[in-house]
């Protein structure tokens, strides 16, 4: 469950296997499990529910609909004053500015440890990586909107063209100029 790139929770589907994979995966999975326990789990594996791929996809869609319902019914939410929402908004609105860890800690009056914990918990990654990701997304939007590579880099908070190209390619698999060409 995600809101504005903030992970609020998870809904999981488990103990099910694709019918077409069940026989072929049996030995692979049982060998893997044997590394962690001495129990013979083959009987349990044989009892796993086997469904067709389209049935598994349908179940995931139902779970997705349930997640949207939870969100719309306001059964899950984030308090507007919550630090993660404020942090997320600040980053999105200030991609060109100094978004160093020290600056963010000072601005939000939190410790480095708290910032790293918040980032890993809600973004699933370190704060620097999240900021780079957001900057690359912004640059990609600008390139697609017709901005030059240099302008897109600057407006997204990258002030070193070579660093921008390196990070952009690492995130997207393409050089910024290739996005611009498309």
PDB file of C-alpha atoms in Angstrom:
ATOM      1  CA  UNK A   1       0.000   0.000   0.000  1.00  0.00           C
ATOM      2  CA  UNK A   2       1.577   3.234  -1.117  1.00  0.00           C
ATOM      3  CA  UNK A   3       0.685   6.910  -1.059  1.00  0.00           C
ATOM      4  CA  UNK A   4       2.897   9.574  -2.630  1.00  0.00           C
ATOM      5  CA  UNK A   5       5.838   7.149  -2.679  1.00  0.00           C
ATOM      6  CA  UNK A   6       5.302   6.405   1.010  1.00  0.00           C
ATOM      7  CA  UNK A   7       4.849   2.752   1.912  1.00  0.00           C
ATOM      8  CA  UNK A   8       1.973   2.444   4.352  1.00  0.00           C
ATOM      9  CA  UNK A   9       1.777  -1.334   4.530  1.00  0.00           C
ATOM     10  CA  UNK A  10       1.495  -4.583   2.645  1.00  0.00           C
ATOM     11  CA  UNK A  11      -1.174  -7.073   1.694  1.00  0.00           C
ATOM     12  CA  UNK A  12       0.303 -10.467   0.963  1.00  0.00           C
ATOM     13  CA  UNK A  13      -0.795 -13.563  -0.886  1.00  0.00           C
ATOM     14  CA  UNK A  14       0.992 -16.745   0.079  1.00  0.00           C
ATOM     15  CA  UNK A  15       1.001 -20.529   0.241  1.00  0.00           C
ATOM     16  CA  UNK A  16      -0.020 -20.857  -3.394  1.00  0.00           C
ATOM     17  CA  UNK A  17       1.885 -22.048  -6.431  1.00  0.00           C
ATOM     18  CA  UNK A  18       1.373 -21.975 -10.171  1.00  0.00           C
ATOM     19  CA  UNK A  19       0.044 -25.327 -11.451  1.00  0.00           C
ATOM     20  CA  UNK A  20       2.499 -25.367 -14.334  1.00  0.00           C
ATOM     21  CA  UNK A  21       5.458 -24.917 -11.945  1.00  0.00           C
ATOM     22  CA  UNK A  22       4.449 -27.181  -9.077  1.00  0.00           C
ATOM     23  CA  UNK A  23       6.112 -30.387 -10.277  1.00  0.00           C
ATOM     24  CA  UNK A  24       9.209 -28.683 -11.653  1.00  0.00           C
ATOM     25  CA  UNK A  25       9.703 -26.494  -8.558  1.00  0.00           C
ATOM     26  CA  UNK A  26       9.096 -29.214  -5.957  1.00  0.00           C
ATOM     27  CA  UNK A  27      12.696 -30.434  -5.603  1.00  0.00           C
ATOM     28  CA  UNK A  28      14.156 -26.941  -5.951  1.00  0.00           C
ATOM     29  CA  UNK A  29      11.985 -25.513  -3.177  1.00  0.00           C
ATOM     30  CA  UNK A  30      12.361 -28.513  -0.859  1.00  0.00           C
ATOM     31  CA  UNK A  31      16.166 -28.406  -1.263  1.00  0.00           C
ATOM     32  CA  UNK A  32      16.169 -24.699  -0.465  1.00  0.00           C
ATOM     33  CA  UNK A  33      13.986 -25.184   2.623  1.00  0.00           C
ATOM     34  CA  UNK A  34      16.163 -28.058   3.858  1.00  0.00           C
ATOM     35  CA  UNK A  35      18.967 -25.542   4.482  1.00  0.00           C
ATOM     36  CA  UNK A  36      16.861 -23.987   7.245  1.00  0.00           C
ATOM     37  CA  UNK A  37      15.184 -26.945   8.918  1.00  0.00           C
ATOM     38  CA  UNK A  38      15.546 -30.669   9.495  1.00  0.00           C
ATOM     39  CA  UNK A  39      11.794 -31.178   9.124  1.00  0.00           C
ATOM     40  CA  UNK A  40      10.529 -33.078   6.114  1.00  0.00           C
ATOM     41  CA  UNK A  41       8.209 -30.549   4.508  1.00  0.00           C
ATOM     42  CA  UNK A  42       7.360 -32.499   1.363  1.00  0.00           C
ATOM     43  CA  UNK A  43       3.868 -33.343   2.638  1.00  0.00           C
ATOM     44  CA  UNK A  44       3.218 -29.667   3.301  1.00  0.00           C
ATOM     45  CA  UNK A  45       4.491 -28.739  -0.156  1.00  0.00           C
ATOM     46  CA  UNK A  46       2.185 -31.331  -1.717  1.00  0.00           C
ATOM     47  CA  UNK A  47      -0.759 -29.717   0.092  1.00  0.00           C
ATOM     48  CA  UNK A  48      -0.008 -26.280  -1.399  1.00  0.00           C
ATOM     49  CA  UNK A  49      -2.892 -24.928  -3.405  1.00  0.00           C
ATOM     50  CA  UNK A  50      -2.046 -24.980  -7.093  1.00  0.00           C
ATOM     51  CA  UNK A  51      -3.768 -22.476  -9.361  1.00  0.00           C
ATOM     52  CA  UNK A  52      -3.439 -21.378 -12.966  1.00  0.00           C
ATOM     53  CA  UNK A  53      -1.421 -18.241 -13.696  1.00  0.00           C
ATOM     54  CA  UNK A  54      -4.562 -16.295 -14.640  1.00  0.00           C
ATOM     55  CA  UNK A  55      -6.178 -17.251 -11.299  1.00  0.00           C
ATOM     56  CA  UNK A  56      -3.126 -16.004  -9.386  1.00  0.00           C
ATOM     57  CA  UNK A  57      -3.198 -12.724 -11.330  1.00  0.00           C
ATOM     58  CA  UNK A  58      -6.929 -12.377 -10.616  1.00  0.00           C
ATOM     59  CA  UNK A  59      -6.260 -12.884  -6.887  1.00  0.00           C
ATOM     60  CA  UNK A  60      -3.593 -10.165  -6.934  1.00  0.00           C
ATOM     61  CA  UNK A  61      -6.045  -7.805  -8.661  1.00  0.00           C
ATOM     62  CA  UNK A  62      -8.618  -8.523  -5.934  1.00  0.00           C
ATOM     63  CA  UNK A  63      -5.969  -7.688  -3.322  1.00  0.00           C
ATOM     64  CA  UNK A  64      -5.169  -4.468  -5.179  1.00  0.00           C
ATOM     65  CA  UNK A  65      -8.871  -3.523  -5.155  1.00  0.00           C
ATOM     66  CA  UNK A  66      -8.984  -4.255  -1.411  1.00  0.00           C
ATOM     67  CA  UNK A  67      -6.002  -1.953  -0.887  1.00  0.00           C
ATOM     68  CA  UNK A  68      -7.720   0.836  -2.822  1.00  0.00           C
ATOM     69  CA  UNK A  69     -10.874   0.305  -0.771  1.00  0.00           C
ATOM     70  CA  UNK A  70      -8.887   0.590   2.462  1.00  0.00           C
ATOM     71  CA  UNK A  71      -7.422   3.843   1.178  1.00  0.00           C
ATOM     72  CA  UNK A  72     -10.715   5.319  -0.078  1.00  0.00           C
ATOM     73  CA  UNK A  73     -12.565   4.268   3.083  1.00  0.00           C
ATOM     74  CA  UNK A  74      -9.804   6.020   5.037  1.00  0.00           C
ATOM     75  CA  UNK A  75      -9.097   2.859   7.005  1.00  0.00           C
ATOM     76  CA  UNK A  76      -5.430   3.518   6.353  1.00  0.00           C
ATOM     77  CA  UNK A  77      -3.942   6.972   6.251  1.00  0.00           C
ATOM     78  CA  UNK A  78      -1.069   9.110   7.284  1.00  0.00           C
ATOM     79  CA  UNK A  79      -1.561  12.031   9.618  1.00  0.00           C
ATOM     80  CA  UNK A  80      -0.892  15.276   7.683  1.00  0.00           C
ATOM     81  CA  UNK A  81       1.524  16.362  10.403  1.00  0.00           C
ATOM     82  CA  UNK A  82       3.449  13.093  10.245  1.00  0.00           C
ATOM     83  CA  UNK A  83       7.146  13.597   9.538  1.00  0.00           C
ATOM     84  CA  UNK A  84       7.201  11.293   6.503  1.00  0.00           C
ATOM     85  CA  UNK A  85       4.496  13.249   4.695  1.00  0.00           C
ATOM     86  CA  UNK A  86       6.215  16.542   5.467  1.00  0.00           C
ATOM     87  CA  UNK A  87       9.587  15.104   4.396  1.00  0.00           C
ATOM     88  CA  UNK A  88       8.145  13.704   1.167  1.00  0.00           C
ATOM     89  CA  UNK A  89       6.484  17.016   0.273  1.00  0.00           C
ATOM     90  CA  UNK A  90       9.631  18.975   1.114  1.00  0.00           C
ATOM     91  CA  UNK A  91      11.801  16.779  -1.107  1.00  0.00           C
ATOM     92  CA  UNK A  92       9.350  16.942  -4.027  1.00  0.00           C
ATOM     93  CA  UNK A  93       9.057  20.724  -3.783  1.00  0.00           C
ATOM     94  CA  UNK A  94      12.788  21.398  -3.329  1.00  0.00           C
ATOM     95  CA  UNK A  95      14.615  19.078  -5.750  1.00  0.00           C
ATOM     96  CA  UNK A  96      16.847  21.973  -6.877  1.00  0.00           C
ATOM     97  CA  UNK A  97      17.813  22.880  -3.317  1.00  0.00           C
ATOM     98  CA  UNK A  98      20.271  21.427  -0.846  1.00  0.00           C
ATOM     99  CA  UNK A  99      18.794  18.108   0.216  1.00  0.00           C
ATOM    100  CA  UNK A 100      21.812  16.817   2.074  1.00  0.00           C
ATOM    101  CA  UNK A 101      21.289  14.668   5.146  1.00  0.00           C
ATOM    102  CA  UNK A 102      22.639  17.449   7.358  1.00  0.00           C
ATOM    103  CA  UNK A 103      20.241  19.998   5.857  1.00  0.00           C
ATOM    104  CA  UNK A 104      17.225  17.692   6.184  1.00  0.00           C
ATOM    105  CA  UNK A 105      18.117  16.843   9.784  1.00  0.00           C
ATOM    106  CA  UNK A 106      18.421  20.543  10.640  1.00  0.00           C
ATOM    107  CA  UNK A 107      15.248  21.493   8.792  1.00  0.00           C
ATOM    108  CA  UNK A 108      13.111  18.771  10.404  1.00  0.00           C
ATOM    109  CA  UNK A 109      14.954  18.840  13.737  1.00  0.00           C
ATOM    110  CA  UNK A 110      15.667  15.104  13.712  1.00  0.00           C
ATOM    111  CA  UNK A 111      18.808  13.028  14.098  1.00  0.00           C
ATOM    112  CA  UNK A 112      20.607  11.314  11.229  1.00  0.00           C
ATOM    113  CA  UNK A 113      19.601   7.987  12.710  1.00  0.00           C
ATOM    114  CA  UNK A 114      15.904   8.996  12.724  1.00  0.00           C
ATOM    115  CA  UNK A 115      16.133  10.223   9.122  1.00  0.00           C
ATOM    116  CA  UNK A 116      17.739   6.985   7.943  1.00  0.00           C
ATOM    117  CA  UNK A 117      15.181   4.914   9.838  1.00  0.00           C
ATOM    118  CA  UNK A 118      12.259   6.899   8.402  1.00  0.00           C
ATOM    119  CA  UNK A 119      13.676   6.638   4.899  1.00  0.00           C
ATOM    120  CA  UNK A 120      14.301   2.900   5.053  1.00  0.00           C
ATOM    121  CA  UNK A 121      10.922   2.214   6.663  1.00  0.00           C
ATOM    122  CA  UNK A 122       8.757   4.300   4.331  1.00  0.00           C
ATOM    123  CA  UNK A 123      10.784   4.518   1.115  1.00  0.00           C
ATOM    124  CA  UNK A 124      12.451   1.125   1.323  1.00  0.00           C
ATOM    125  CA  UNK A 125      15.841   2.725   0.612  1.00  0.00           C
ATOM    126  CA  UNK A 126      18.319   5.222   1.995  1.00  0.00           C
ATOM    127  CA  UNK A 127      17.433   8.910   1.844  1.00  0.00           C
ATOM    128  CA  UNK A 128      20.210   9.810  -0.633  1.00  0.00           C
ATOM    129  CA  UNK A 129      19.108   7.067  -3.015  1.00  0.00           C
ATOM    130  CA  UNK A 130      15.480   8.197  -2.725  1.00  0.00           C
ATOM    131  CA  UNK A 131      16.424  11.804  -3.508  1.00  0.00           C
ATOM    132  CA  UNK A 132      18.522  10.709  -6.522  1.00  0.00           C
ATOM    133  CA  UNK A 133      15.584   8.624  -7.748  1.00  0.00           C
ATOM    134  CA  UNK A 134      13.179  11.575  -7.416  1.00  0.00           C
ATOM    135  CA  UNK A 135      15.634  13.881  -9.196  1.00  0.00           C
ATOM    136  CA  UNK A 136      16.056  11.425 -12.077  1.00  0.00           C
ATOM    137  CA  UNK A 137      12.259  11.064 -12.365  1.00  0.00           C
ATOM    138  CA  UNK A 138      11.943  14.873 -12.493  1.00  0.00           C
ATOM    139  CA  UNK A 139      14.716  15.162 -15.106  1.00  0.00           C
ATOM    140  CA  UNK A 140      13.067  12.465 -17.223  1.00  0.00           C
ATOM    141  CA  UNK A 141       9.741  14.351 -17.102  1.00  0.00           C
ATOM    142  CA  UNK A 142      11.480  17.560 -18.138  1.00  0.00           C
ATOM    143  CA  UNK A 143      13.337  15.858 -21.000  1.00  0.00           C
ATOM    144  CA  UNK A 144      10.072  14.378 -22.274  1.00  0.00           C
ATOM    145  CA  UNK A 145       8.522  17.849 -22.051  1.00  0.00           C
ATOM    146  CA  UNK A 146      11.179  19.221 -24.407  1.00  0.00           C
ATOM    147  CA  UNK A 147      13.752  20.749 -22.050  1.00  0.00           C
ATOM    148  CA  UNK A 148      17.405  20.543 -23.005  1.00  0.00           C
ATOM    149  CA  UNK A 149      19.556  18.012 -21.174  1.00  0.00           C
ATOM    150  CA  UNK A 150      21.449  20.782 -19.359  1.00  0.00           C
ATOM    151  CA  UNK A 151      18.244  22.564 -18.268  1.00  0.00           C
ATOM    152  CA  UNK A 152      16.566  19.324 -17.181  1.00  0.00           C
ATOM    153  CA  UNK A 153      19.619  18.408 -15.107  1.00  0.00           C
ATOM    154  CA  UNK A 154      19.752  21.796 -13.390  1.00  0.00           C
ATOM    155  CA  UNK A 155      15.999  21.980 -12.740  1.00  0.00           C
ATOM    156  CA  UNK A 156      16.131  18.493 -11.209  1.00  0.00           C
ATOM    157  CA  UNK A 157      18.957  19.459  -8.856  1.00  0.00           C
ATOM    158  CA  UNK A 158      21.980  18.055 -10.721  1.00  0.00           C
ATOM    159  CA  UNK A 159      24.701  20.638 -11.184  1.00  0.00           C
ATOM    160  CA  UNK A 160      27.423  18.387 -12.611  1.00  0.00           C
ATOM    161  CA  UNK A 161      26.533  17.215 -16.125  1.00  0.00           C
ATOM    162  CA  UNK A 162      28.798  14.135 -16.038  1.00  0.00           C
ATOM    163  CA  UNK A 163      27.423  13.024 -12.667  1.00  0.00           C
ATOM    164  CA  UNK A 164      23.895  13.593 -13.946  1.00  0.00           C
ATOM    165  CA  UNK A 165      24.489  11.454 -17.043  1.00  0.00           C
ATOM    166  CA  UNK A 166      26.043   8.663 -14.971  1.00  0.00           C
ATOM    167  CA  UNK A 167      23.207   8.615 -12.400  1.00  0.00           C
ATOM    168  CA  UNK A 168      20.519   8.975 -15.058  1.00  0.00           C
ATOM    169  CA  UNK A 169      21.850   6.013 -17.023  1.00  0.00           C
ATOM    170  CA  UNK A 170      22.189   3.916 -13.854  1.00  0.00           C
ATOM    171  CA  UNK A 171      18.541   4.609 -12.927  1.00  0.00           C
ATOM    172  CA  UNK A 172      16.896   4.403 -16.362  1.00  0.00           C
ATOM    173  CA  UNK A 173      19.316   2.360 -18.456  1.00  0.00           C
ATOM    174  CA  UNK A 174      19.493   5.195 -21.006  1.00  0.00           C
ATOM    175  CA  UNK A 175      21.542   8.328 -21.420  1.00  0.00           C
ATOM    176  CA  UNK A 176      19.590  11.565 -21.006  1.00  0.00           C
ATOM    177  CA  UNK A 177      20.235  12.441 -24.649  1.00  0.00           C
ATOM    178  CA  UNK A 178      18.451   9.235 -25.728  1.00  0.00           C
ATOM    179  CA  UNK A 179      15.338  10.239 -23.760  1.00  0.00           C
ATOM    180  CA  UNK A 180      15.532  13.675 -25.361  1.00  0.00           C
ATOM    181  CA  UNK A 181      15.749  12.084 -28.834  1.00  0.00           C
ATOM    182  CA  UNK A 182      12.659   9.974 -28.194  1.00  0.00           C
TER     183      UNK A 182
END
